Amino acid sequence: MNEKPGNRPEEIALEHARAGDLPGLLDILNHYVLHDHCTFDTEPWNCADKQPWFDGFDQSGRYQLLVARQDQNILGYAHSGQWRGKRAYDVTVETTVYLAPDATGQGLGARLLGELLESLRGTGALRAVAGIAQPNEASNRLHHRLGYRVVGTFHRVGRKFGRDWDVTWFERDIEPAQA
């Protein structure tokens, strides 16, 4: 999964998260918690409270966490997680991608999420879904580029920064449908 070194884009390694990555992930996430509506978290996370989430990922199952790393700096991450709690939904994962603010607009989100989707093949996950708080044109374009399609919008389902936000849901196959 590590990519070859070379020019700037190739210098960035995409790999499964390692022990010790959580503080770097929280630096990215907490930026958005405090400054953006793309996450409906309203209070910054600390390592102790987020550790169980971090420990729930593995390298070969349905729930994976990939990071983009340049040198020892984490530039972004993408993960898959449980979509709904009922067992019949286990064939569906919810995907998420976050980038450090200075790492956006360079195609890194597409690389990370694309690599995650590839690594989910053969795990039993058949479908990926993503909920995107609106407006978010960059994330909408990213998901369309990776083969997600819009299935609908829930209106005024989140409140943050004193405002109501809509969430548009996207879906795509991980494995082709059986005939």
mmCIF file with all atom_site columns, C-alpha atoms in Angstrom:
data_model
loop_
_atom_site.group_PDB
_atom_site.id
_atom_site.type_symbol
_atom_site.label_atom_id
_atom_site.label_alt_id
_atom_site.label_comp_id
_atom_site.label_asym_id
_atom_site.label_entity_id
_atom_site.label_seq_id
_atom_site.pdbx_PDB_ins_code
_atom_site.Cartn_x
_atom_site.Cartn_y
_atom_site.Cartn_z
_atom_site.occupancy
_atom_site.B_iso_or_equiv
_atom_site.pdbx_formal_charge
_atom_site.auth_seq_id
_atom_site.auth_comp_id
_atom_site.auth_asym_id
_atom_site.auth_atom_id
_atom_site.pdbx_PDB_model_num
ATOM 1   C CA . MET A 1 1   ? 0.000   0.000   0.000   1.00 0.00 ? 1   MET A CA 1
ATOM 2   C CA . ASN A 1 2   ? 2.959   2.364   0.389   1.00 0.00 ? 2   ASN A CA 1
ATOM 3   C CA . GLU A 1 3   ? 3.452   4.414   -2.732  1.00 0.00 ? 3   GLU A CA 1
ATOM 4   C CA . LYS A 1 4   ? 6.806   4.997   -4.417  1.00 0.00 ? 4   LYS A CA 1
ATOM 5   C CA . PRO A 1 5   ? 8.899   8.050   -3.486  1.00 0.00 ? 5   PRO A CA 1
ATOM 6   C CA . GLY A 1 6   ? 9.474   10.741  -6.106  1.00 0.00 ? 6   GLY A CA 1
ATOM 7   C CA . ASN A 1 7   ? 7.849   14.085  -6.794  1.00 0.00 ? 7   ASN A CA 1
ATOM 8   C CA . ARG A 1 8   ? 5.723   15.711  -4.101  1.00 0.00 ? 8   ARG A CA 1
ATOM 9   C CA . PRO A 1 9   ? 2.539   13.650  -4.706  1.00 0.00 ? 9   PRO A CA 1
ATOM 10  C CA . GLU A 1 10  ? 4.539   10.395  -4.644  1.00 0.00 ? 10  GLU A CA 1
ATOM 11  C CA . GLU A 1 11  ? 6.366   11.368  -1.471  1.00 0.00 ? 11  GLU A CA 1
ATOM 12  C CA . ILE A 1 12  ? 3.117   10.911  0.381   1.00 0.00 ? 12  ILE A CA 1
ATOM 13  C CA . ALA A 1 13  ? 2.673   7.356   1.654   1.00 0.00 ? 13  ALA A CA 1
ATOM 14  C CA . LEU A 1 14  ? -0.826  5.924   1.989   1.00 0.00 ? 14  LEU A CA 1
ATOM 15  C CA . GLU A 1 15  ? -0.834  3.257   4.674   1.00 0.00 ? 15  GLU A CA 1
ATOM 16  C CA . HIS A 1 16  ? -2.837  1.766   7.481   1.00 0.00 ? 16  HIS A CA 1
ATOM 17  C CA . ALA A 1 17  ? -2.780  3.807   10.672  1.00 0.00 ? 17  ALA A CA 1
ATOM 18  C CA . ARG A 1 18  ? -0.215  2.810   13.270  1.00 0.00 ? 18  ARG A CA 1
ATOM 19  C CA . ALA A 1 19  ? -0.094  3.006   17.021  1.00 0.00 ? 19  ALA A CA 1
ATOM 20  C CA . GLY A 1 20  ? 0.775   6.581   17.885  1.00 0.00 ? 20  GLY A CA 1
ATOM 21  C CA . ASP A 1 21  ? -1.147  8.155   14.973  1.00 0.00 ? 21  ASP A CA 1
ATOM 22  C CA . LEU A 1 22  ? -4.181  9.183   17.012  1.00 0.00 ? 22  LEU A CA 1
ATOM 23  C CA . PRO A 1 23  ? -2.857  12.613  18.128  1.00 0.00 ? 23  PRO A CA 1
ATOM 24  C CA . GLY A 1 24  ? -2.162  13.560  14.497  1.00 0.00 ? 24  GLY A CA 1
ATOM 25  C CA . LEU A 1 25  ? -5.601  12.392  13.412  1.00 0.00 ? 25  LEU A CA 1
ATOM 26  C CA . LEU A 1 26  ? -7.213  14.421  16.180  1.00 0.00 ? 26  LEU A CA 1
ATOM 27  C CA . ASP A 1 27  ? -5.284  17.536  15.152  1.00 0.00 ? 27  ASP A CA 1
ATOM 28  C CA . ILE A 1 28  ? -7.032  17.278  11.784  1.00 0.00 ? 28  ILE A CA 1
ATOM 29  C CA . LEU A 1 29  ? -10.460 16.279  13.084  1.00 0.00 ? 29  LEU A CA 1
ATOM 30  C CA . ASN A 1 30  ? -10.516 18.873  15.863  1.00 0.00 ? 30  ASN A CA 1
ATOM 31  C CA . HIS A 1 31  ? -9.757  21.633  13.360  1.00 0.00 ? 31  HIS A CA 1
ATOM 32  C CA . TYR A 1 32  ? -13.034 20.770  11.617  1.00 0.00 ? 32  TYR A CA 1
ATOM 33  C CA . VAL A 1 33  ? -14.906 20.289  14.896  1.00 0.00 ? 33  VAL A CA 1
ATOM 34  C CA . LEU A 1 34  ? -14.051 23.873  15.818  1.00 0.00 ? 34  LEU A CA 1
ATOM 35  C CA . HIS A 1 35  ? -14.193 25.589  12.421  1.00 0.00 ? 35  HIS A CA 1
ATOM 36  C CA . ASP A 1 36  ? -16.417 23.728  9.955   1.00 0.00 ? 36  ASP A CA 1
ATOM 37  C CA . HIS A 1 37  ? -19.821 22.118  9.616   1.00 0.00 ? 37  HIS A CA 1
ATOM 38  C CA . CYS A 1 38  ? -18.469 19.024  7.792   1.00 0.00 ? 38  CYS A CA 1
ATOM 39  C CA . THR A 1 39  ? -18.523 17.142  11.097  1.00 0.00 ? 39  THR A CA 1
ATOM 40  C CA . PHE A 1 40  ? -21.413 17.409  13.499  1.00 0.00 ? 40  PHE A CA 1
ATOM 41  C CA . ASP A 1 41  ? -19.102 16.873  16.460  1.00 0.00 ? 41  ASP A CA 1
ATOM 42  C CA . THR A 1 42  ? -19.336 20.058  18.505  1.00 0.00 ? 42  THR A CA 1
ATOM 43  C CA . GLU A 1 43  ? -16.610 19.501  21.123  1.00 0.00 ? 43  GLU A CA 1
ATOM 44  C CA . PRO A 1 44  ? -12.963 18.688  20.391  1.00 0.00 ? 44  PRO A CA 1
ATOM 45  C CA . TRP A 1 45  ? -11.860 15.122  21.030  1.00 0.00 ? 45  TRP A CA 1
ATOM 46  C CA . ASN A 1 46  ? -9.019  14.009  23.289  1.00 0.00 ? 46  ASN A CA 1
ATOM 47  C CA . CYS A 1 47  ? -6.983  10.836  22.843  1.00 0.00 ? 47  CYS A CA 1
ATOM 48  C CA . ALA A 1 48  ? -8.444  9.017   25.837  1.00 0.00 ? 48  ALA A CA 1
ATOM 49  C CA . ASP A 1 49  ? -12.032 9.434   24.622  1.00 0.00 ? 49  ASP A CA 1
ATOM 50  C CA . LYS A 1 50  ? -11.262 8.632   20.973  1.00 0.00 ? 50  LYS A CA 1
ATOM 51  C CA . GLN A 1 51  ? -8.946  5.647   21.646  1.00 0.00 ? 51  GLN A CA 1
ATOM 52  C CA . PRO A 1 52  ? -11.758 3.024   21.515  1.00 0.00 ? 52  PRO A CA 1
ATOM 53  C CA . TRP A 1 53  ? -12.717 4.327   18.050  1.00 0.00 ? 53  TRP A CA 1
ATOM 54  C CA . PHE A 1 54  ? -9.076  4.106   16.930  1.00 0.00 ? 54  PHE A CA 1
ATOM 55  C CA . ASP A 1 55  ? -8.704  0.585   18.342  1.00 0.00 ? 55  ASP A CA 1
ATOM 56  C CA . GLY A 1 56  ? -11.765 -0.616  16.372  1.00 0.00 ? 56  GLY A CA 1
ATOM 57  C CA . PHE A 1 57  ? -9.944  -0.603  13.021  1.00 0.00 ? 57  PHE A CA 1
ATOM 58  C CA . ASP A 1 58  ? -7.938  -3.421  11.461  1.00 0.00 ? 58  ASP A CA 1
ATOM 59  C CA . GLN A 1 59  ? -5.934  -3.842  8.285   1.00 0.00 ? 59  GLN A CA 1
ATOM 60  C CA . SER A 1 60  ? -7.977  -6.496  6.540   1.00 0.00 ? 60  SER A CA 1
ATOM 61  C CA . GLY A 1 61  ? -11.592 -6.252  7.662   1.00 0.00 ? 61  GLY A CA 1
ATOM 62  C CA . ARG A 1 62  ? -14.497 -3.995  6.804   1.00 0.00 ? 62  ARG A CA 1
ATOM 63  C CA . TYR A 1 63  ? -13.438 -1.257  9.206   1.00 0.00 ? 63  TYR A CA 1
ATOM 64  C CA . GLN A 1 64  ? -10.123 0.198   8.104   1.00 0.00 ? 64  GLN A CA 1
ATOM 65  C CA . LEU A 1 65  ? -8.267  3.436   8.774   1.00 0.00 ? 65  LEU A CA 1
ATOM 66  C CA . LEU A 1 66  ? -5.755  4.729   6.233   1.00 0.00 ? 66  LEU A CA 1
ATOM 67  C CA . VAL A 1 67  ? -3.490  7.730   6.664   1.00 0.00 ? 67  VAL A CA 1
ATOM 68  C CA . ALA A 1 68  ? -1.591  9.909   4.223   1.00 0.00 ? 68  ALA A CA 1
ATOM 69  C CA . ARG A 1 69  ? 1.855   10.457  5.673   1.00 0.00 ? 69  ARG A CA 1
ATOM 70  C CA . GLN A 1 70  ? 4.679   12.663  4.456   1.00 0.00 ? 70  GLN A CA 1
ATOM 71  C CA . ASP A 1 71  ? 7.786   12.168  6.544   1.00 0.00 ? 71  ASP A CA 1
ATOM 72  C CA . GLN A 1 72  ? 6.200   11.760  9.986   1.00 0.00 ? 72  GLN A CA 1
ATOM 73  C CA . ASN A 1 73  ? 3.363   14.243  9.356   1.00 0.00 ? 73  ASN A CA 1
ATOM 74  C CA . ILE A 1 74  ? -0.175  12.994  8.871   1.00 0.00 ? 74  ILE A CA 1
ATOM 75  C CA . LEU A 1 75  ? -1.784  14.979  6.044   1.00 0.00 ? 75  LEU A CA 1
ATOM 76  C CA . GLY A 1 76  ? -5.137  13.229  6.093   1.00 0.00 ? 76  GLY A CA 1
ATOM 77  C CA . TYR A 1 77  ? -7.027  10.058  6.728   1.00 0.00 ? 77  TYR A CA 1
ATOM 78  C CA . ALA A 1 78  ? -9.907  7.980   5.398   1.00 0.00 ? 78  ALA A CA 1
ATOM 79  C CA . HIS A 1 79  ? -11.825 5.314   7.234   1.00 0.00 ? 79  HIS A CA 1
ATOM 80  C CA . SER A 1 80  ? -14.702 2.917   6.909   1.00 0.00 ? 80  SER A CA 1
ATOM 81  C CA . GLY A 1 81  ? -17.005 2.142   9.775   1.00 0.00 ? 81  GLY A CA 1
ATOM 82  C CA . GLN A 1 82  ? -20.274 0.579   10.720  1.00 0.00 ? 82  GLN A CA 1
ATOM 83  C CA . TRP A 1 83  ? -23.216 2.242   9.022   1.00 0.00 ? 83  TRP A CA 1
ATOM 84  C CA . ARG A 1 84  ? -26.062 0.864   11.145  1.00 0.00 ? 84  ARG A CA 1
ATOM 85  C CA . GLY A 1 85  ? -26.098 -1.403  14.174  1.00 0.00 ? 85  GLY A CA 1
ATOM 86  C CA . LYS A 1 86  ? -28.290 -4.216  12.851  1.00 0.00 ? 86  LYS A CA 1
ATOM 87  C CA . ARG A 1 87  ? -26.348 -7.230  11.610  1.00 0.00 ? 87  ARG A CA 1
ATOM 88  C CA . ALA A 1 88  ? -28.025 -7.333  8.180   1.00 0.00 ? 88  ALA A CA 1
ATOM 89  C CA . TYR A 1 89  ? -26.372 -3.974  7.441   1.00 0.00 ? 89  TYR A CA 1
ATOM 90  C CA . ASP A 1 90  ? -22.863 -5.412  7.910   1.00 0.00 ? 90  ASP A CA 1
ATOM 91  C CA . VAL A 1 91  ? -22.416 -5.544  4.122   1.00 0.00 ? 91  VAL A CA 1
ATOM 92  C CA . THR A 1 92  ? -22.503 -1.722  4.066   1.00 0.00 ? 92  THR A CA 1
ATOM 93  C CA . VAL A 1 93  ? -19.811 0.597   5.417   1.00 0.00 ? 93  VAL A CA 1
ATOM 94  C CA . GLU A 1 94  ? -19.841 4.340   5.918   1.00 0.00 ? 94  GLU A CA 1
ATOM 95  C CA . THR A 1 95  ? -16.751 6.056   4.555   1.00 0.00 ? 95  THR A CA 1
ATOM 96  C CA . THR A 1 96  ? -15.196 9.312   5.695   1.00 0.00 ? 96  THR A CA 1
ATOM 97  C CA . VAL A 1 97  ? -12.188 11.339  4.595   1.00 0.00 ? 97  VAL A CA 1
ATOM 98  C CA . TYR A 1 98  ? -10.520 14.335  6.263   1.00 0.00 ? 98  TYR A CA 1
ATOM 99  C CA . LEU A 1 99  ? -7.461  16.294  5.185   1.00 0.00 ? 99  LEU A CA 1
ATOM 100 C CA . ALA A 1 100 ? -5.302  18.771  7.026   1.00 0.00 ? 100 ALA A CA 1
ATOM 101 C CA . PRO A 1 101 ? -6.416  22.241  5.880   1.00 0.00 ? 101 PRO A CA 1
ATOM 102 C CA . ASP A 1 102 ? -3.143  22.884  4.026   1.00 0.00 ? 102 ASP A CA 1
ATOM 103 C CA . ALA A 1 103 ? -3.366  19.509  2.209   1.00 0.00 ? 103 ALA A CA 1
ATOM 104 C CA . THR A 1 104 ? -6.665  20.158  0.419   1.00 0.00 ? 104 THR A CA 1
ATOM 105 C CA . GLY A 1 105 ? -7.083  20.803  -3.294  1.00 0.00 ? 105 GLY A CA 1
ATOM 106 C CA . GLN A 1 106 ? -4.202  18.542  -4.385  1.00 0.00 ? 106 GLN A CA 1
ATOM 107 C CA . GLY A 1 107 ? -6.063  15.304  -5.119  1.00 0.00 ? 107 GLY A CA 1
ATOM 108 C CA . LEU A 1 108 ? -5.023  13.688  -1.853  1.00 0.00 ? 108 LEU A CA 1
ATOM 109 C CA . GLY A 1 109 ? -8.607  13.073  -0.719  1.00 0.00 ? 109 GLY A CA 1
ATOM 110 C CA . ALA A 1 110 ? -9.333  11.103  -3.897  1.00 0.00 ? 110 ALA A CA 1
ATOM 111 C CA . ARG A 1 111 ? -6.142  9.078   -3.466  1.00 0.00 ? 111 ARG A CA 1
ATOM 112 C CA . LEU A 1 112 ? -6.949  8.257   0.161   1.00 0.00 ? 112 LEU A CA 1
ATOM 113 C CA . LEU A 1 113 ? -10.609 7.389   -0.345  1.00 0.00 ? 113 LEU A CA 1
ATOM 114 C CA . GLY A 1 114 ? -9.851  5.504   -3.566  1.00 0.00 ? 114 GLY A CA 1
ATOM 115 C CA . GLU A 1 115 ? -7.209  3.420   -1.791  1.00 0.00 ? 115 GLU A CA 1
ATOM 116 C CA . LEU A 1 116 ? -9.623  2.716   1.061   1.00 0.00 ? 116 LEU A CA 1
ATOM 117 C CA . LEU A 1 117 ? -12.322 1.540   -1.343  1.00 0.00 ? 117 LEU A CA 1
ATOM 118 C CA . GLU A 1 118 ? -9.821  -0.736  -3.082  1.00 0.00 ? 118 GLU A CA 1
ATOM 119 C CA . SER A 1 119 ? -8.651  -2.209  0.219   1.00 0.00 ? 119 SER A CA 1
ATOM 120 C CA . LEU A 1 120 ? -12.257 -3.036  1.131   1.00 0.00 ? 120 LEU A CA 1
ATOM 121 C CA . ARG A 1 121 ? -12.639 -5.417  -1.819  1.00 0.00 ? 121 ARG A CA 1
ATOM 122 C CA . GLY A 1 122 ? -12.876 -9.005  -0.642  1.00 0.00 ? 122 GLY A CA 1
ATOM 123 C CA . THR A 1 123 ? -13.739 -8.081  2.965   1.00 0.00 ? 123 THR A CA 1
ATOM 124 C CA . GLY A 1 124 ? -17.450 -8.800  2.671   1.00 0.00 ? 124 GLY A CA 1
ATOM 125 C CA . ALA A 1 125 ? -18.312 -5.113  2.370   1.00 0.00 ? 125 ALA A CA 1
ATOM 126 C CA . LEU A 1 126 ? -20.516 -4.724  -0.711  1.00 0.00 ? 126 LEU A CA 1
ATOM 127 C CA . ARG A 1 127 ? -21.598 -1.083  -0.484  1.00 0.00 ? 127 ARG A CA 1
ATOM 128 C CA . ALA A 1 128 ? -20.146 2.204   0.724   1.00 0.00 ? 128 ALA A CA 1
ATOM 129 C CA . VAL A 1 129 ? -22.237 5.166   1.839   1.00 0.00 ? 129 VAL A CA 1
ATOM 130 C CA . ALA A 1 130 ? -21.199 8.682   2.786   1.00 0.00 ? 130 ALA A CA 1
ATOM 131 C CA . GLY A 1 131 ? -23.165 11.499  4.379   1.00 0.00 ? 131 GLY A CA 1
ATOM 132 C CA . ILE A 1 132 ? -21.939 14.968  3.430   1.00 0.00 ? 132 ILE A CA 1
ATOM 133 C CA . ALA A 1 133 ? -23.125 18.069  5.274   1.00 0.00 ? 133 ALA A CA 1
ATOM 134 C CA . GLN A 1 134 ? -24.162 20.714  2.754   1.00 0.00 ? 134 GLN A CA 1
ATOM 135 C CA . PRO A 1 135 ? -22.914 22.865  1.244   1.00 0.00 ? 135 PRO A CA 1
ATOM 136 C CA . ASN A 1 136 ? -19.641 21.103  0.483   1.00 0.00 ? 136 ASN A CA 1
ATOM 137 C CA . GLU A 1 137 ? -18.914 21.247  -3.245  1.00 0.00 ? 137 GLU A CA 1
ATOM 138 C CA . ALA A 1 138 ? -15.375 19.882  -2.917  1.00 0.00 ? 138 ALA A CA 1
ATOM 139 C CA . SER A 1 139 ? -16.532 16.747  -1.099  1.00 0.00 ? 139 SER A CA 1
ATOM 140 C CA . ASN A 1 140 ? -19.492 16.327  -3.448  1.00 0.00 ? 140 ASN A CA 1
ATOM 141 C CA . ARG A 1 141 ? -17.118 16.444  -6.468  1.00 0.00 ? 141 ARG A CA 1
ATOM 142 C CA . LEU A 1 142 ? -14.695 14.029  -4.803  1.00 0.00 ? 142 LEU A CA 1
ATOM 143 C CA . HIS A 1 143 ? -17.400 11.460  -4.162  1.00 0.00 ? 143 HIS A CA 1
ATOM 144 C CA . HIS A 1 144 ? -18.839 11.792  -7.687  1.00 0.00 ? 144 HIS A CA 1
ATOM 145 C CA . ARG A 1 145 ? -15.326 11.340  -9.120  1.00 0.00 ? 145 ARG A CA 1
ATOM 146 C CA . LEU A 1 146 ? -14.957 8.082   -7.161  1.00 0.00 ? 146 LEU A CA 1
ATOM 147 C CA . GLY A 1 147 ? -18.240 6.643   -8.434  1.00 0.00 ? 147 GLY A CA 1
ATOM 148 C CA . TYR A 1 148 ? -20.594 7.581   -5.617  1.00 0.00 ? 148 TYR A CA 1
ATOM 149 C CA . ARG A 1 149 ? -24.049 8.755   -6.618  1.00 0.00 ? 149 ARG A CA 1
ATOM 150 C CA . VAL A 1 150 ? -26.501 10.895  -4.701  1.00 0.00 ? 150 VAL A CA 1
ATOM 151 C CA . VAL A 1 151 ? -29.409 9.007   -3.182  1.00 0.00 ? 151 VAL A CA 1
ATOM 152 C CA . GLY A 1 152 ? -31.060 11.843  -1.299  1.00 0.00 ? 152 GLY A CA 1
ATOM 153 C CA . THR A 1 153 ? -30.834 14.720  1.116   1.00 0.00 ? 153 THR A CA 1
ATOM 154 C CA . PHE A 1 154 ? -32.048 14.910  4.686   1.00 0.00 ? 154 PHE A CA 1
ATOM 155 C CA . HIS A 1 155 ? -32.937 18.529  5.423   1.00 0.00 ? 155 HIS A CA 1
ATOM 156 C CA . ARG A 1 156 ? -32.119 20.371  8.649   1.00 0.00 ? 156 ARG A CA 1
ATOM 157 C CA . VAL A 1 157 ? -30.853 17.236  10.435  1.00 0.00 ? 157 VAL A CA 1
ATOM 158 C CA . GLY A 1 158 ? -27.917 18.887  12.187  1.00 0.00 ? 158 GLY A CA 1
ATOM 159 C CA . ARG A 1 159 ? -27.436 22.092  14.156  1.00 0.00 ? 159 ARG A CA 1
ATOM 160 C CA . LYS A 1 160 ? -24.005 23.615  14.537  1.00 0.00 ? 160 LYS A CA 1
ATOM 161 C CA . PHE A 1 161 ? -22.773 27.195  14.829  1.00 0.00 ? 161 PHE A CA 1
ATOM 162 C CA . GLY A 1 162 ? -26.382 28.283  15.425  1.00 0.00 ? 162 GLY A CA 1
ATOM 163 C CA . ARG A 1 163 ? -27.499 27.074  12.014  1.00 0.00 ? 163 ARG A CA 1
ATOM 164 C CA . ASP A 1 164 ? -29.383 24.068  10.625  1.00 0.00 ? 164 ASP A CA 1
ATOM 165 C CA . TRP A 1 165 ? -27.524 21.894  8.101   1.00 0.00 ? 165 TRP A CA 1
ATOM 166 C CA . ASP A 1 166 ? -28.652 19.417  5.451   1.00 0.00 ? 166 ASP A CA 1
ATOM 167 C CA . VAL A 1 167 ? -26.880 16.120  4.776   1.00 0.00 ? 167 VAL A CA 1
ATOM 168 C CA . THR A 1 168 ? -26.758 14.593  1.315   1.00 0.00 ? 168 THR A CA 1
ATOM 169 C CA . TRP A 1 169 ? -26.226 10.841  1.206   1.00 0.00 ? 169 TRP A CA 1
ATOM 170 C CA . PHE A 1 170 ? -24.117 9.136   -1.447  1.00 0.00 ? 170 PHE A CA 1
ATOM 171 C CA . GLU A 1 171 ? -23.627 5.430   -2.243  1.00 0.00 ? 171 GLU A CA 1
ATOM 172 C CA . ARG A 1 172 ? -21.501 3.224   -4.457  1.00 0.00 ? 172 ARG A CA 1
ATOM 173 C CA . ASP A 1 173 ? -20.680 -0.429  -4.932  1.00 0.00 ? 173 ASP A CA 1
ATOM 174 C CA . ILE A 1 174 ? -17.513 -1.877  -3.474  1.00 0.00 ? 174 ILE A CA 1
ATOM 175 C CA . GLU A 1 175 ? -18.161 -5.250  -5.055  1.00 0.00 ? 175 GLU A CA 1
ATOM 176 C CA . PRO A 1 176 ? -20.302 -5.642  -8.195  1.00 0.00 ? 176 PRO A CA 1
ATOM 177 C CA . ALA A 1 177 ? -23.861 -6.834  -7.667  1.00 0.00 ? 177 ALA A CA 1
ATOM 178 C CA . GLN A 1 178 ? -24.398 -10.569 -8.198  1.00 0.00 ? 178 GLN A CA 1
ATOM 179 C CA . ALA A 1 179 ? -26.575 -11.444 -11.205 1.00 0.00 ? 179 ALA A CA 1
#
